[in-house]
mmCIF file of C-alpha atoms in Angstrom:
data_model
loop_
_atom_site.group_PDB
_atom_site.id
_atom_site.type_symbol
_atom_site.label_atom_id
_atom_site.label_comp_id
_atom_site.label_asym_id
_atom_site.label_seq_id
_atom_site.Cartn_x
_atom_site.Cartn_y
_atom_site.Cartn_z
ATOM 1 C CA MET A 1 88.806 0.544 -71.609
ATOM 2 C CA ALA A 2 87.674 0.175 -68.304
ATOM 3 C CA LEU A 3 90.214 -2.902 -66.189
ATOM 4 C CA ARG A 4 89.188 -3.037 -63.047
ATOM 5 C CA PHE A 5 93.550 -4.168 -62.145
ATOM 6 C CA ARG A 6 94.602 -3.643 -58.937
ATOM 7 C CA LYS A 7 97.974 -2.229 -58.850
ATOM 8 C CA SER A 8 101.458 -3.138 -56.414
ATOM 9 C CA ILE A 9 103.792 -0.573 -56.598
ATOM 10 C CA THR A 10 107.558 -0.819 -55.868
ATOM 11 C CA ILE A 11 108.863 1.326 -52.663
ATOM 12 C CA PHE A 12 112.365 0.757 -53.938
ATOM 13 C CA PRO A 13 114.027 -2.946 -54.179
ATOM 14 C CA GLY A 14 112.223 -5.424 -52.756
ATOM 15 C CA VAL A 15 109.587 -3.261 -50.993
ATOM 16 C CA LYS A 16 106.177 -3.329 -52.587
ATOM 17 C CA ILE A 17 102.592 -2.093 -51.390
ATOM 18 C CA ASN A 18 100.039 -3.831 -52.442
ATOM 19 C CA ILE A 19 96.619 -2.798 -53.403
ATOM 20 C CA GLY A 20 93.711 -4.985 -53.165
ATOM 21 C CA LYS A 21 89.530 -5.091 -53.393
ATOM 22 C CA THR A 22 91.213 -6.719 -49.298
ATOM 23 C CA GLY A 23 93.163 -3.072 -48.669
ATOM 24 C CA PRO A 24 96.769 -2.363 -49.167
ATOM 25 C CA SER A 25 99.540 -4.679 -47.886
ATOM 26 C CA LEU A 26 103.205 -4.031 -47.661
ATOM 27 C CA SER A 27 105.852 -7.030 -48.987
ATOM 28 C CA VAL A 28 109.588 -6.569 -48.403
ATOM 29 C CA GLY A 29 111.554 -9.728 -49.663
ATOM 30 C CA VAL A 30 114.698 -11.182 -51.476
ATOM 31 C CA PRO A 31 114.761 -13.739 -53.958
ATOM 32 C CA GLY A 32 113.940 -16.850 -52.585
ATOM 33 C CA PHE A 33 112.782 -14.678 -48.729
ATOM 34 C CA ARG A 34 109.239 -12.666 -49.264
ATOM 35 C CA LYS A 35 107.519 -11.811 -46.202
ATOM 36 C CA THR A 36 103.674 -9.919 -46.502
ATOM 37 C CA TYR A 37 102.132 -7.985 -44.625
ATOM 38 C CA HIS A 38 98.070 -7.538 -44.498
ATOM 39 C CA THR A 39 95.937 -4.452 -43.166
ATOM 40 C CA ASP A 40 94.232 -7.035 -41.657
ATOM 41 C CA GLY A 41 97.750 -8.906 -39.188
ATOM 42 C CA ARG A 42 97.954 -11.664 -41.596
ATOM 43 C CA VAL A 43 101.101 -11.941 -42.568
ATOM 44 C CA THR A 44 102.567 -14.576 -44.956
ATOM 45 C CA THR A 45 106.007 -15.887 -45.289
ATOM 46 C CA THR A 46 107.026 -17.754 -48.015
ATOM 47 C CA VAL A 47 110.695 -19.259 -48.167
ATOM 48 C CA GLY A 48 112.530 -20.626 -51.613
ATOM 49 C CA LEU A 49 115.392 -22.107 -52.560
ATOM 50 C CA PRO A 50 115.722 -20.491 -56.830
ATOM 51 C CA GLY A 51 116.149 -22.926 -58.771
ATOM 52 C CA THR A 52 115.297 -26.244 -57.649
ATOM 53 C CA GLY A 53 110.751 -25.741 -57.154
ATOM 54 C CA LEU A 54 111.516 -26.093 -53.069
ATOM 55 C CA SER A 55 109.635 -23.310 -51.224
ATOM 56 C CA TRP A 56 107.762 -23.236 -47.880
ATOM 57 C CA THR A 57 104.422 -20.962 -47.301
ATOM 58 C CA GLU A 58 102.778 -19.709 -43.880
ATOM 59 C CA THR A 59 100.232 -17.117 -42.978
ATOM 60 C CA SER A 60 100.063 -16.749 -39.301
ATOM 61 C CA ARG A 61 96.621 -14.629 -38.231
ATOM 62 C CA PRO A 62 96.120 -12.627 -35.418
ATOM 63 C CA ASN A 63 95.672 -14.732 -32.030
ATOM 64 C CA GLN A 64 96.423 -17.749 -34.368
ATOM 65 C CA GLN A 65 100.421 -18.892 -34.932
ATOM 66 C CA ARG A 66 100.002 -21.042 -38.054
ATOM 67 C CA SER A 67 96.907 -21.366 -40.230
ATOM 68 C CA SER A 68 97.958 -22.933 -43.926
ATOM 69 C CA ALA A 69 102.249 -24.192 -44.604
ATOM 70 C CA ALA A 70 102.737 -26.464 -47.016
ATOM 71 C CA SER A 71 106.061 -27.672 -48.949
ATOM 72 C CA THR A 72 106.656 -29.736 -52.502
ATOM 73 C CA GLN A 73 108.988 -30.476 -55.118
ATOM 74 C CA SER A 74 106.349 -28.431 -57.446
ATOM 75 C CA GLN A 75 105.978 -26.120 -59.089
ATOM 76 C CA GLY A 76 102.605 -23.809 -58.867
ATOM 77 C CA ASN A 77 99.291 -23.680 -56.283
ATOM 78 C CA THR A 78 96.739 -26.454 -57.479
ATOM 79 C CA ARG A 79 92.963 -25.031 -57.681
ATOM 80 C CA ALA A 80 91.931 -27.307 -54.495
ATOM 81 C CA ASP A 81 94.745 -26.660 -52.420
ATOM 82 C CA ASN A 82 93.930 -22.711 -53.221
ATOM 83 C CA ILE A 83 90.308 -23.326 -52.617
ATOM 84 C CA ASN A 84 91.163 -25.832 -49.980
ATOM 85 C CA ASP A 85 93.585 -23.637 -48.315
ATOM 86 C CA ARG A 86 92.913 -20.312 -49.410
ATOM 87 C CA ASN A 87 92.940 -16.977 -46.584
ATOM 88 C CA PRO A 88 89.699 -15.395 -46.585
ATOM 89 C CA GLN A 89 89.655 -13.303 -49.288
ATOM 90 C CA VAL A 90 92.880 -13.044 -52.229
ATOM 91 C CA GLU A 91 93.492 -10.223 -54.108
ATOM 92 C CA ARG A 92 93.491 -9.610 -57.609
ATOM 93 C CA THR A 93 96.626 -8.996 -58.408
ATOM 94 C CA VAL A 94 99.457 -11.524 -57.878
ATOM 95 C CA SER A 95 102.502 -10.019 -56.713
ATOM 96 C CA ALA A 96 105.176 -12.901 -56.602
ATOM 97 C CA ALA A 97 108.739 -11.918 -58.787
ATOM 98 C CA GLU A 98 110.850 -13.730 -55.776
ATOM 99 C CA THR A 99 109.322 -15.877 -54.629
ATOM 100 C CA ILE A 100 108.761 -19.642 -55.925
ATOM 101 C CA PRO A 101 105.078 -21.183 -55.148
ATOM 102 C CA THR A 102 103.761 -24.740 -54.024
ATOM 103 C CA THR A 103 101.815 -27.124 -54.689
ATOM 104 C CA PRO A 104 100.740 -31.107 -53.103
ATOM 105 C CA SER A 105 101.435 -33.697 -54.621
ATOM 106 C CA ASP A 106 97.867 -34.972 -55.319
ATOM 107 C CA SER A 107 97.320 -32.041 -57.571
ATOM 108 C CA PRO A 108 94.543 -32.360 -59.598
ATOM 109 C CA LYS A 109 96.200 -31.277 -62.352
ATOM 110 C CA SER A 110 96.000 -34.076 -65.608
ATOM 111 C CA SER A 111 99.878 -35.023 -65.550
ATOM 112 C CA GLU A 112 99.197 -34.824 -69.210
ATOM 113 C CA ASN A 113 98.361 -30.848 -70.034
ATOM 114 C CA VAL A 114 100.246 -29.379 -67.482
ATOM 115 C CA ALA A 115 103.773 -28.140 -68.458
ATOM 116 C CA ARG A 116 106.504 -28.832 -65.627
ATOM 117 C CA PRO A 117 109.068 -27.186 -66.652
ATOM 118 C CA THR A 118 112.694 -27.922 -64.454
ATOM 119 C CA ARG A 119 115.130 -25.369 -64.506
ATOM 120 C CA LYS A 120 120.036 -26.478 -64.330
ATOM 121 C CA ALA A 121 121.596 -26.141 -61.589
ATOM 122 C CA ASN A 122 122.915 -22.385 -62.081
ATOM 123 C CA ASN A 123 119.269 -20.839 -62.068
ATOM 124 C CA TYR A 124 119.210 -20.657 -65.466
ATOM 125 C CA ILE A 125 116.482 -21.833 -67.996
ATOM 126 C CA ASP A 126 117.348 -24.104 -70.954
ATOM 127 C CA ALA A 127 115.289 -24.023 -74.479
ATOM 128 C CA GLU A 128 113.519 -27.343 -73.452
ATOM 129 C CA SER A 129 111.960 -26.213 -70.619
ATOM 130 C CA ILE A 130 110.365 -22.666 -72.215
ATOM 131 C CA LYS A 131 109.180 -25.441 -74.864
ATOM 132 C CA SER A 132 107.114 -26.806 -72.113
ATOM 133 C CA ILE A 133 105.565 -23.877 -70.892
ATOM 134 C CA TYR A 134 103.907 -22.966 -73.537
ATOM 135 C CA THR A 135 102.529 -27.159 -74.953
ATOM 136 C CA GLY A 136 101.085 -27.811 -71.669
ATOM 137 C CA SER A 137 98.358 -26.134 -69.677
ATOM 138 C CA ASP A 138 95.293 -26.264 -67.352
ATOM 139 C CA ASP A 139 92.623 -28.606 -66.906
ATOM 140 C CA ILE A 140 89.811 -27.072 -69.274
ATOM 141 C CA ILE A 141 86.422 -26.368 -66.502
ATOM 142 C CA GLU A 142 83.379 -27.967 -68.316
ATOM 143 C CA TRP A 143 81.232 -25.152 -66.479
ATOM 144 C CA THR A 144 78.031 -26.227 -68.574
ATOM 145 C CA GLU A 145 78.768 -29.616 -67.224
ATOM 146 C CA ILE A 146 78.143 -28.830 -64.190
ATOM 147 C CA ALA A 147 75.117 -26.653 -64.131
ATOM 148 C CA ALA A 148 73.651 -29.157 -65.310
ATOM 149 C CA GLY A 149 74.614 -32.124 -62.649
ATOM 150 C CA ALA A 150 77.681 -33.645 -63.819
ATOM 151 C CA ASP A 151 79.762 -34.157 -60.346
ATOM 152 C CA ALA A 152 83.425 -34.126 -60.076
ATOM 153 C CA ASP A 153 83.841 -37.644 -60.427
ATOM 154 C CA GLU A 154 82.111 -37.478 -63.399
ATOM 155 C CA LEU A 155 84.253 -34.670 -64.842
ATOM 156 C CA LEU A 156 87.462 -36.216 -62.794
ATOM 157 C CA MET A 157 87.311 -33.050 -61.214
ATOM 158 C CA ASP A 158 89.122 -32.756 -57.360
ATOM 159 C CA GLU A 159 86.202 -32.011 -54.940
ATOM 160 C CA ALA A 160 86.548 -29.167 -53.619
ATOM 161 C CA VAL A 161 87.422 -27.044 -56.896
ATOM 162 C CA TRP A 162 83.888 -28.616 -58.361
ATOM 163 C CA LYS A 163 82.073 -27.125 -55.050
ATOM 164 C CA TYR A 164 83.575 -23.132 -55.887
ATOM 165 C CA CYS A 165 82.523 -24.332 -59.873
ATOM 166 C CA LYS A 166 79.659 -25.221 -59.247
ATOM 167 C CA LYS A 167 78.054 -22.428 -56.733
ATOM 168 C CA VAL A 168 79.529 -19.990 -59.546
ATOM 169 C CA ALA A 169 78.783 -21.752 -62.842
ATOM 170 C CA ASN A 170 75.544 -19.764 -63.200
ATOM 171 C CA LYS A 171 77.672 -16.410 -63.023
ATOM 172 C CA VAL A 172 79.742 -17.640 -64.820
ATOM 173 C CA LEU A 173 77.362 -19.234 -68.155
ATOM 174 C CA ALA A 174 75.266 -16.206 -67.790
ATOM 175 C CA GLY A 175 78.298 -13.570 -67.907
ATOM 176 C CA ASP A 176 78.537 -12.290 -64.716
ATOM 177 C CA ILE A 177 82.600 -10.807 -65.154
ATOM 178 C CA ASP A 178 82.096 -10.058 -61.504
ATOM 179 C CA ALA A 179 81.916 -13.815 -61.195
ATOM 180 C CA TYR A 180 85.332 -14.318 -63.922
ATOM 181 C CA LEU A 181 87.112 -12.186 -61.823
ATOM 182 C CA ASP A 182 86.630 -13.831 -58.235
ATOM 183 C CA THR A 183 86.567 -16.901 -60.242
ATOM 184 C CA ILE A 184 90.501 -15.994 -60.562
ATOM 185 C CA GLU A 185 91.269 -15.149 -57.698
ATOM 186 C CA GLU A 186 90.407 -18.376 -55.807
ATOM 187 C CA LEU A 187 91.775 -20.710 -58.487
ATOM 188 C CA ARG A 188 94.123 -18.928 -59.618
ATOM 189 C CA PRO A 189 95.137 -20.120 -62.793
ATOM 190 C CA VAL A 190 99.066 -18.164 -63.456
ATOM 191 C CA ASP A 191 100.269 -19.390 -59.830
ATOM 192 C CA ASP A 192 102.480 -22.050 -62.170
ATOM 193 C CA LEU A 193 104.116 -19.158 -63.906
ATOM 194 C CA LEU A 194 105.079 -17.053 -61.285
ATOM 195 C CA LEU A 195 108.756 -18.190 -62.301
ATOM 196 C CA TYR A 196 108.646 -16.769 -65.376
ATOM 197 C CA GLY A 197 106.153 -13.862 -64.773
ATOM 198 C CA CYS A 198 105.158 -11.456 -61.463
ATOM 199 C CA ASP A 199 102.458 -9.080 -61.113
ATOM 200 C CA PHE A 200 99.797 -10.130 -62.996
ATOM 201 C CA GLU A 201 96.722 -8.442 -62.943
ATOM 202 C CA PHE A 202 93.075 -9.036 -64.514
ATOM 203 C CA GLY A 203 90.401 -7.285 -66.315
ATOM 204 C CA THR A 204 87.922 -6.656 -68.423
ATOM 205 C CA ASP A 205 84.526 -4.837 -69.527
ATOM 206 C CA LYS A 206 82.929 -7.774 -71.534
ATOM 207 C CA SER A 207 82.416 -11.407 -70.891
ATOM 208 C CA SER A 208 83.494 -12.824 -73.840
ATOM 209 C CA TYR A 209 86.994 -11.225 -74.017
ATOM 210 C CA MET A 210 89.895 -10.925 -70.966
ATOM 211 C CA GLU A 211 93.254 -8.966 -70.885
ATOM 212 C CA VAL A 212 95.767 -9.634 -68.630
ATOM 213 C CA GLU A 213 99.973 -8.130 -68.451
ATOM 214 C CA PHE A 214 101.866 -9.466 -66.422
ATOM 215 C CA ASN A 215 105.989 -8.145 -65.705
ATOM 216 C CA ALA A 216 108.319 -10.754 -67.437
ATOM 217 C CA ILE A 217 110.891 -12.484 -65.334
ATOM 218 C CA VAL A 218 114.405 -12.040 -67.522
ATOM 219 C CA GLU A 219 117.098 -10.732 -65.219
ATOM 220 C CA ASP A 220 116.742 -14.474 -62.942
ATOM 221 C CA LEU A 221 116.087 -16.907 -66.440
ATOM 222 C CA LEU A 222 118.675 -15.510 -68.733
ATOM 223 C CA PRO A 223 122.778 -15.318 -68.465
ATOM 224 C CA ARG A 224 122.536 -12.551 -71.100
ATOM 225 C CA GLY A 225 119.271 -11.528 -70.476
ATOM 226 C CA ILE A 226 117.061 -9.026 -72.679
ATOM 227 C CA ASN A 227 119.986 -9.445 -74.876
ATOM 228 C CA ASP A 228 119.715 -13.133 -74.853
ATOM 229 C CA PRO A 229 118.513 -14.674 -78.334
ATOM 230 C CA LYS A 230 116.782 -17.026 -75.981
ATOM 231 C CA LEU A 231 114.702 -14.093 -74.655
ATOM 232 C CA GLU A 232 111.900 -13.882 -77.031
ATOM 233 C CA GLU A 233 110.835 -17.356 -77.042
ATOM 234 C CA LEU A 234 110.483 -17.005 -73.354
ATOM 235 C CA VAL A 235 108.007 -14.717 -73.289
ATOM 236 C CA CYS A 236 106.201 -15.687 -76.209
ATOM 237 C CA GLY A 237 105.760 -18.670 -73.977
ATOM 238 C CA THR A 238 105.243 -17.446 -71.736
ATOM 239 C CA THR A 239 102.583 -14.880 -73.610
ATOM 240 C CA ILE A 240 101.012 -18.045 -74.947
ATOM 241 C CA ARG A 241 100.393 -19.878 -71.495
ATOM 242 C CA VAL A 242 98.764 -17.583 -70.394
ATOM 243 C CA ALA A 243 95.966 -16.823 -72.175
ATOM 244 C CA LYS A 244 96.005 -20.719 -72.596
ATOM 245 C CA ASP A 245 95.366 -20.639 -69.165
ATOM 246 C CA ILE A 246 92.542 -18.873 -68.621
ATOM 247 C CA MET A 247 90.523 -20.567 -71.583
ATOM 248 C CA ALA A 248 90.686 -23.146 -69.634
ATOM 249 C CA MET A 249 89.056 -21.590 -66.964
ATOM 250 C CA LEU A 250 86.622 -19.371 -68.640
ATOM 251 C CA PRO A 251 83.973 -18.922 -71.576
ATOM 252 C CA VAL A 252 86.791 -16.325 -72.773
ATOM 253 C CA SER A 253 86.113 -16.801 -76.923
ATOM 254 C CA LYS A 254 89.326 -13.820 -76.114
ATOM 255 C CA VAL A 255 92.353 -12.464 -74.290
ATOM 256 C CA ILE A 256 94.663 -10.199 -74.505
ATOM 257 C CA VAL A 257 97.680 -10.668 -72.843
ATOM 258 C CA HIS A 258 100.631 -7.632 -72.774
ATOM 259 C CA ALA A 259 104.077 -8.593 -71.462
ATOM 260 C CA VAL A 260 106.059 -6.121 -69.521
ATOM 261 C CA ILE A 261 109.367 -6.442 -69.222
ATOM 262 C CA GLY A 262 110.969 -2.845 -66.435
ATOM 263 C CA ASP A 263 108.366 0.209 -67.431
ATOM 264 C CA ASP A 264 107.609 -0.582 -71.177
ATOM 265 C CA THR A 265 104.924 -3.152 -72.646
ATOM 266 C CA VAL A 266 107.435 -5.102 -74.663
ATOM 267 C CA LEU A 267 104.601 -8.045 -77.494
ATOM 268 C CA SER A 268 100.738 -7.303 -76.472
ATOM 269 C CA VAL A 269 98.696 -10.034 -78.707
ATOM 270 C CA LEU A 270 94.950 -10.614 -78.882
ATOM 271 C CA PHE A 271 94.566 -14.549 -78.798
ATOM 272 C CA GLU A 272 91.427 -16.010 -80.029
ATOM 273 C CA LYS A 273 90.491 -19.230 -79.284
ATOM 274 C CA LYS A 274 88.831 -20.521 -82.365
ATOM 275 C CA ILE A 275 93.148 -20.282 -83.994
ATOM 276 C CA MET A 276 94.113 -21.609 -80.784
ATOM 277 C CA LEU A 277 92.193 -25.063 -80.803
ATOM 278 C CA ARG A 278 94.037 -25.498 -84.591
ATOM 279 C CA ILE A 279 97.281 -24.925 -83.704
ATOM 280 C CA ASP A 280 100.420 -27.711 -83.116
ATOM 281 C CA TYR A 281 101.966 -26.110 -79.564
ATOM 282 C CA LYS A 282 104.146 -29.391 -79.705
ATOM 283 C CA ASN A 283 106.349 -28.449 -83.224
ATOM 284 C CA THR A 284 105.881 -24.710 -83.019
ATOM 285 C CA ALA A 285 107.943 -22.637 -81.450
ATOM 286 C CA ALA A 286 106.604 -19.977 -79.205
ATOM 287 C CA LYS A 287 107.432 -16.315 -81.462
ATOM 288 C CA ASP A 288 105.775 -18.233 -84.286
ATOM 289 C CA ILE A 289 103.079 -19.335 -82.346
ATOM 290 C CA VAL A 290 102.785 -15.322 -81.824
ATOM 291 C CA ALA A 291 103.088 -14.632 -85.824
ATOM 292 C CA LYS A 292 99.408 -16.296 -86.142
ATOM 293 C CA PHE A 293 97.739 -13.757 -84.192
ATOM 294 C CA ARG A 294 97.434 -9.750 -83.453
ATOM 295 C CA ASN A 295 100.237 -8.567 -82.579
ATOM 296 C CA ASN A 296 102.459 -5.758 -81.271
ATOM 297 C CA TYR A 297 105.717 -6.677 -80.790
ATOM 298 C CA GLY A 298 108.853 -5.258 -79.458
ATOM 299 C CA ILE A 299 111.686 -8.270 -79.900
ATOM 300 C CA ILE A 300 113.283 -8.441 -82.187
ATOM 301 C CA ASN A 301 116.815 -9.666 -83.100
ATOM 302 C CA GLY A 302 117.452 -9.020 -79.439
ATOM 303 C CA SER A 303 116.103 -5.152 -79.387
ATOM 304 C CA VAL A 304 113.431 -4.644 -76.922
ATOM 305 C CA SER A 305 111.526 -1.827 -77.597
ATOM 306 C CA ARG A 306 107.717 -0.090 -75.873
ATOM 307 C CA VAL A 307 104.802 -0.983 -78.126
ATOM 308 C CA LYS A 308 101.492 0.078 -77.965
ATOM 309 C CA ARG A 309 98.817 -1.836 -76.550
ATOM 310 C CA LEU A 310 96.134 -3.813 -78.421
ATOM 311 C CA GLU A 311 92.271 -2.924 -77.455
ATOM 312 C CA ILE A 312 89.385 -4.697 -79.085
#
């Protein structure tokens, strides 16, 4: 299966080369501070306070001192923010392991549906916050209604998000894979998960499903790292949320998600929408939800092992 993934290559700790459709870029930084240098001269700076949700982002371009800046106490860029204040072109790979994303206060996402995890003062995540990752999801995009002429007010959508969706609705409904990937680039469904995973990559060769891989963030969140008893729920919960958000954004019936720790795939799950719709997320542990689907599982009794990736 030929996946059209974009790559992020770690040169050494804190330094990455990101290879995307706009060309290569260089990311340099430490937890809480990162600079990304693009070949077109743009420089993106992100500063955050780990564990607080506070961050500030600025992108400068040639002959322009400042193009965008935002600060907030929320987590994750919203769909509207990404369209209104995005760079001219966005790479398909999300490479933000150490930075904290931003969200404006007027997020178009439903506060009822979207999980808003919290972090302890010691920077580690607790069981309640892990559960909040996968009990929520992004709002569903009603592509058929948008294509039929429903406006933003009718669908309770942000105007900027609606305008973009209106432009690509027919292509998305026709199963145009490029439109799928462009929509992910524009609306960035996993930005509010960058506390829990990084280097998200997307690809597919059929319009019925999407394949996603990500690197699980462990050491910054769990006091015992991969030996922590909460590891299983954290990785499973993040994997579930990725699948939920992709299904909310695109008209796909299946999502394959691969979770990576270090260089090893430790969890590979084939989520099916018809099953996802029947799950009681609030009253079911993440590992038990994963068990309802075809999976290769490498997190057992406090140990982690490499597993084979599932395919359709």
